[in-house]
Short mmCIF file of C-alpha atoms in Angstrom, two decimals:
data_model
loop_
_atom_site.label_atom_id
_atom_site.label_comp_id
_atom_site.label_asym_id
_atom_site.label_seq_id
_atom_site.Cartn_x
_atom_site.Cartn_y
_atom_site.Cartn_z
CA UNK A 22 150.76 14.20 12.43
CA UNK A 23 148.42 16.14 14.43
CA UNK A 24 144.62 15.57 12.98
CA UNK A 25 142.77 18.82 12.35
CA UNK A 26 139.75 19.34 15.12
CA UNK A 27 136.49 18.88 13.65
CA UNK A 28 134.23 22.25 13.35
CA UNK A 29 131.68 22.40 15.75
CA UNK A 30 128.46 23.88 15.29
CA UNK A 31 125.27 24.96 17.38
CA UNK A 32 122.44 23.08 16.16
CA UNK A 33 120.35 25.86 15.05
CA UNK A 34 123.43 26.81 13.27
CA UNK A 35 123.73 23.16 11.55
CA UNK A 36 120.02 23.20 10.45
CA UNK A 37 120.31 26.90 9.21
CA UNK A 38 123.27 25.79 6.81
CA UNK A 39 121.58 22.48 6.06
CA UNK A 40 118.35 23.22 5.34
CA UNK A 41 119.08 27.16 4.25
CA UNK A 42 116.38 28.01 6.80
CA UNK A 43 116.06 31.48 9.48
CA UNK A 44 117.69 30.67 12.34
CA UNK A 45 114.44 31.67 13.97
CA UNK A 46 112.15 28.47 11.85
CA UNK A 47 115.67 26.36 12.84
CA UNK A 48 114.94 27.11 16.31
CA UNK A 49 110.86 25.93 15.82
CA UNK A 50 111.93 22.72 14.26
CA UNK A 51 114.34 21.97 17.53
CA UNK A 52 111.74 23.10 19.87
CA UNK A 53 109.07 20.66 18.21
CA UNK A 54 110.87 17.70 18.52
CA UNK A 55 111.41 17.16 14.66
CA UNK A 56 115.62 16.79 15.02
CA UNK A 57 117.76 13.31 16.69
CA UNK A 58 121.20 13.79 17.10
CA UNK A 59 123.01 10.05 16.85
CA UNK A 60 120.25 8.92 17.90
CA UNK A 61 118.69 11.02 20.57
CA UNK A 62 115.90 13.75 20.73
CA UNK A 63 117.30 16.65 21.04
CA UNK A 64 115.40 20.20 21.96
CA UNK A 65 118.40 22.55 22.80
CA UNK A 66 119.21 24.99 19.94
CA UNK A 67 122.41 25.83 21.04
CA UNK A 68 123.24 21.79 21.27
CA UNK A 69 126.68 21.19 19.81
CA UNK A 70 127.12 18.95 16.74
CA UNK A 71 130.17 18.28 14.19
CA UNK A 72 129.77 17.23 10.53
CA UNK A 73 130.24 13.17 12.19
CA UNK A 74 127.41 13.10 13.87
CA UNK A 75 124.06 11.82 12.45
CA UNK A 76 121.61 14.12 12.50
CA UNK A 77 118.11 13.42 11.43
CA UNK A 78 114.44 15.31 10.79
CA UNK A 79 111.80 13.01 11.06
CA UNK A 80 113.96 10.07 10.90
CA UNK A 81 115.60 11.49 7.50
CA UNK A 82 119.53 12.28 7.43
CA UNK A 83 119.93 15.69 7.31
CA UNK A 84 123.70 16.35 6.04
CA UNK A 85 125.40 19.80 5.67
CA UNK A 86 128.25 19.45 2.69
CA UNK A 87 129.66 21.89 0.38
CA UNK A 88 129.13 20.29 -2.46
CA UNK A 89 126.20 17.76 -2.03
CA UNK A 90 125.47 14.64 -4.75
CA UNK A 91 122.37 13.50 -6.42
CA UNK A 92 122.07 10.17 -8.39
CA UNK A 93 118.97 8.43 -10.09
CA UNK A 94 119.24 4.80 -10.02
CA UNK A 95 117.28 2.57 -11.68
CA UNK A 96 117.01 -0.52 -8.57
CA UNK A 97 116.79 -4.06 -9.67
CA UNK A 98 114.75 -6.44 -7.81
CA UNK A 99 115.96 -8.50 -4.05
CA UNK A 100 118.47 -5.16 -3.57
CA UNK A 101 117.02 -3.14 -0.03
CA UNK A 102 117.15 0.53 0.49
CA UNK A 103 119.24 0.51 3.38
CA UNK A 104 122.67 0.67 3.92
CA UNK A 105 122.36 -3.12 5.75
CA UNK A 106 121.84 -6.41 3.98
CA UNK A 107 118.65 -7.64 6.03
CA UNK A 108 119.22 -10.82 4.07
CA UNK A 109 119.41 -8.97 0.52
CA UNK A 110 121.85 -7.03 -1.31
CA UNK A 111 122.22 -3.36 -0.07
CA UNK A 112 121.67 -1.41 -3.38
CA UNK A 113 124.66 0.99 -2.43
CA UNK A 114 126.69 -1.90 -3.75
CA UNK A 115 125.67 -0.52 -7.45
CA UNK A 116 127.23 2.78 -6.68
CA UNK A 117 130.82 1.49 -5.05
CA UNK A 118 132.78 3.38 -7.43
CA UNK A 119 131.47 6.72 -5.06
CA UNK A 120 133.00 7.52 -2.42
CA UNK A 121 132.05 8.40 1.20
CA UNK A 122 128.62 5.64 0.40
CA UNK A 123 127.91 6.22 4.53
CA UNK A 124 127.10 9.83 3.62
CA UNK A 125 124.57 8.92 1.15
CA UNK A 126 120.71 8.42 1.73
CA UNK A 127 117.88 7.71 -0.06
CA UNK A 128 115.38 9.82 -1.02
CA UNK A 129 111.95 7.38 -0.73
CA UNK A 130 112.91 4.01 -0.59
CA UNK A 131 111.43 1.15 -2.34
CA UNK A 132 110.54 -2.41 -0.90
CA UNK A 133 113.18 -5.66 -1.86
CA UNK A 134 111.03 -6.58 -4.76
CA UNK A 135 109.44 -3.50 -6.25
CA UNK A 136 111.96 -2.31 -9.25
CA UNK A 137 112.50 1.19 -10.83
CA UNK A 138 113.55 5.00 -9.83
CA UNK A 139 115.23 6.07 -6.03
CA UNK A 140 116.98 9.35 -5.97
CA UNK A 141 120.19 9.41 -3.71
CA UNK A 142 121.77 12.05 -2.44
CA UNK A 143 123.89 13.49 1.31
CA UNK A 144 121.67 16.62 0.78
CA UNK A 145 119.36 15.97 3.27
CA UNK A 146 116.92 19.38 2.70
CA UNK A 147 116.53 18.38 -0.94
CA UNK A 148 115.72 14.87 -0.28
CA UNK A 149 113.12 16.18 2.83
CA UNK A 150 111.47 18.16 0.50
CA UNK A 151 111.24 15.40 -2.26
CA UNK A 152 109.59 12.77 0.19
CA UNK A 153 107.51 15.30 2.45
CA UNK A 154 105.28 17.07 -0.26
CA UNK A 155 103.41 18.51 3.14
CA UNK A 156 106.33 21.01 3.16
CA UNK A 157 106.47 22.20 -0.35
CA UNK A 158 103.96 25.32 -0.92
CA UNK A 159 103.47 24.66 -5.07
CA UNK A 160 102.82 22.32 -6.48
CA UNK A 161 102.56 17.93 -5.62
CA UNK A 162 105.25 15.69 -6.80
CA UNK A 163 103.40 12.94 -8.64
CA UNK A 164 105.18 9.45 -8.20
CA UNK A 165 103.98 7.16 -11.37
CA UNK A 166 104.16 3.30 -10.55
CA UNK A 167 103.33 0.16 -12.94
CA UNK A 168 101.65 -2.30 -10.67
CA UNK A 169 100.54 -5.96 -12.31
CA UNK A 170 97.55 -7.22 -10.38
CA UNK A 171 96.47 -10.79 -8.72
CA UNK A 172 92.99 -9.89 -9.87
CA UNK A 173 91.32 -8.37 -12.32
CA UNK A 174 90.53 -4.47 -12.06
CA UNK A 175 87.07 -3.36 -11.73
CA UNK A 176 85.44 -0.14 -12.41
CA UNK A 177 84.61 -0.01 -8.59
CA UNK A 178 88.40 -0.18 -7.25
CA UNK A 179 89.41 2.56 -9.64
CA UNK A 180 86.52 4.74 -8.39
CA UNK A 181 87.67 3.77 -4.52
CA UNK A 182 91.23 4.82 -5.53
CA UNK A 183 90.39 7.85 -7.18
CA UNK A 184 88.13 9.50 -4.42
CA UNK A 185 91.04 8.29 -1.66
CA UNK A 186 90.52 5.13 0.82
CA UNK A 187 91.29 4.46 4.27
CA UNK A 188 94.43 2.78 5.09
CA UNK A 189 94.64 0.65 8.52
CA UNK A 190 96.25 2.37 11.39
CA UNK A 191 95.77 5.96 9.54
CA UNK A 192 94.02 8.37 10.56
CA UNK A 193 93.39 10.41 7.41
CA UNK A 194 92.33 8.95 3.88
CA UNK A 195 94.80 8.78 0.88
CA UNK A 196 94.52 11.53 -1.43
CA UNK A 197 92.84 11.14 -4.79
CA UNK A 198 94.93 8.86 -6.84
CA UNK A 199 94.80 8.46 -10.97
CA UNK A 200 94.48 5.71 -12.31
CA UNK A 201 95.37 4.37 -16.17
CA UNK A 202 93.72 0.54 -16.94
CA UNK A 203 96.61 -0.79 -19.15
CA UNK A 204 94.98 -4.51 -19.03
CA UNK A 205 92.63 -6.14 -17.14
CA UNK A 206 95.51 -7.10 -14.41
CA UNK A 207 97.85 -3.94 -15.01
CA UNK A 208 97.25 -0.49 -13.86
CA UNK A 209 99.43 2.94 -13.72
CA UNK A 210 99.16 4.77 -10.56
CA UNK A 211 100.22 8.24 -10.05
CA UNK A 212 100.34 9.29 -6.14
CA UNK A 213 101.31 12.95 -4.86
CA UNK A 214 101.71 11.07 -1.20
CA UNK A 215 104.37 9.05 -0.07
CA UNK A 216 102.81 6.47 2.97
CA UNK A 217 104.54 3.73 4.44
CA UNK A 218 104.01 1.16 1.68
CA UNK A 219 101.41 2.77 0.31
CA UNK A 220 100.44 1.04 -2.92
CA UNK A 221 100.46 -2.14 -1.53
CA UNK A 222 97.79 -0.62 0.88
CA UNK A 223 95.92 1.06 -1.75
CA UNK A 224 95.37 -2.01 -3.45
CA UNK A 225 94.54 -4.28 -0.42
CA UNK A 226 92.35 -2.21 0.88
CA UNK A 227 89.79 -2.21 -2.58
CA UNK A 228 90.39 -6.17 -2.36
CA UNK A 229 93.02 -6.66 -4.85
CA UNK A 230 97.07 -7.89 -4.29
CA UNK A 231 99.89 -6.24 -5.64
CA UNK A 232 102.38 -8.99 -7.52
CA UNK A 233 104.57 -6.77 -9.32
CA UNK A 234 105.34 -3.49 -8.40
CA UNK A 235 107.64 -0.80 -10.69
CA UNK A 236 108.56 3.14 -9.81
CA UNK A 237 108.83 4.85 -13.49
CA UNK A 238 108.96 8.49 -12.56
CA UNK A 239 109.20 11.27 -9.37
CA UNK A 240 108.22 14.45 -10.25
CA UNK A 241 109.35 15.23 -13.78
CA UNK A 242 112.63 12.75 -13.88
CA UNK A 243 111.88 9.72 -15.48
CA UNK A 244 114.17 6.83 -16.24
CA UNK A 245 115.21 7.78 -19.49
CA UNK A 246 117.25 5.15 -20.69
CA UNK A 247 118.70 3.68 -17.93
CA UNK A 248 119.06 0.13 -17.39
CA UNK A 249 118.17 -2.01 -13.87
CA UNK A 250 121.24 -1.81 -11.87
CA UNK A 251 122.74 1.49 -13.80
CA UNK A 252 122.48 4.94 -12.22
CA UNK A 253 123.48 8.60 -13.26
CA UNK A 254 123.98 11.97 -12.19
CA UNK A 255 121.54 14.47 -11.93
CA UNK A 256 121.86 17.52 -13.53
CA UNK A 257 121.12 20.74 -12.26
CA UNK A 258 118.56 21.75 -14.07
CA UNK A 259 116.60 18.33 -12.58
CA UNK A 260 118.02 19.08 -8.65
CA UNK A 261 116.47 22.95 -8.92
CA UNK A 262 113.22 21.12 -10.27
CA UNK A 263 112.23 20.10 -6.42
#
């Protein structure tokens, strides 16, 4: 038998159905650099790509599929949020009852031993638009984390947090965070940013250590019920809700 040729598409064409952009702000993104192509930079809007290759925006999958999944999964602590074992258990391995797992992607990945809420999906607008809140124009999505502390909180590290501090090796300080004091070693965080490990930051940088670290919610979904290791569908009424 004869396989079927893959459709090809131009690349401005590709981002247009993937990201349900113009063709002319498809055409900006290419020109700035933004898209990879297995790999490689590419600038050329009328570059040809199939539905095989990888192609990524800003280092983020960016899949076009006609009917796209989303999953919340409550991750368990020593699973990674990568597709590769780097020593630990990849936590795609709770969802092998899916199929086509290569497809999938996280949407804001969480460290080996920090526990609680990733979002997965092969929709790779929706999950751009869920970890760059730059790029939304309402409203921040508030991430809500339980941290347990090596030291005891003081009035002066929640004021630091909630005015914004300067992380090394960024330019720009953190936006204002909130801060709840549940005891004197336990604090809930709520962040509208999402920085390269930027809790643990937060809190070394106003002289404390993060020990235990716990995602409860992203935007309005919250765990509801689910038990470490478990995961569920979204529904649509949550997808439309980013």
């Amino acid at each position: 038998m004869v396989e079927k040729a893959q459709e090809s598409y131009r690349l401005d064409q590709y981002l247009q159905l993937a990201m349900e952009v113009s063709r002319k702000e498809a055409g900006k993104i290419i020109r700035n650099g933004w898209i990879s192509v297995n790999g490689e930079e590419i600038r050329e809007r009328n570059f040809k790509v199939t539905e095989s290759d990888r192609v990524e925006i800003d280092g983020e999958p960016l899949l076009y599929s006609s009917q796209p999944r989303y999953f919340m999964l409550y991750k368990p602590a020593g699973y990674v949020s990568s597709h590769r074992h780097d020593g630990h258990i990849s936590l795609f391995k709770l969802l092998e009852g899916e199929h086509s797992l290569e497809r999938l992607h996280i949407a804001g990945r969480l460290d080996a031993d920090t526990t609680g809420m990733v979002l997965i999906t092969d929709d790779g607008a929706w999950s751009h638009r869920v970890t760059h809140p730059t790029h939304r124009t309402d409203e921040d999505i508030e991430k809500v984390y339980k941290i347990e502390l090596a030291r005891p909180m003081t009035s002066e590290m929640i004021d630091q947090l909630e005015t914004g501090v300067a992380l090394r090796g960024d330019d720009e300080i953190t936006k204002p965070a909130q801060v709840a004091l549940l005891s004197e070693r336990e604090i809930e965080l709520t962040l509208t940013e999402g920085r390269y490990h930027q809790v643990k930051r937060m809190l070394a940088a106003v002289g404390n250590h993060v020990e235990k670290l716990h995602r409860s919610q992203i935007g309005h979904l919250t765990l509801d019920g689910l038990s470490e290791g478990e995961y569920r569908p979204l529904t649509e009424a949550e997808i439309k809700g980013f």
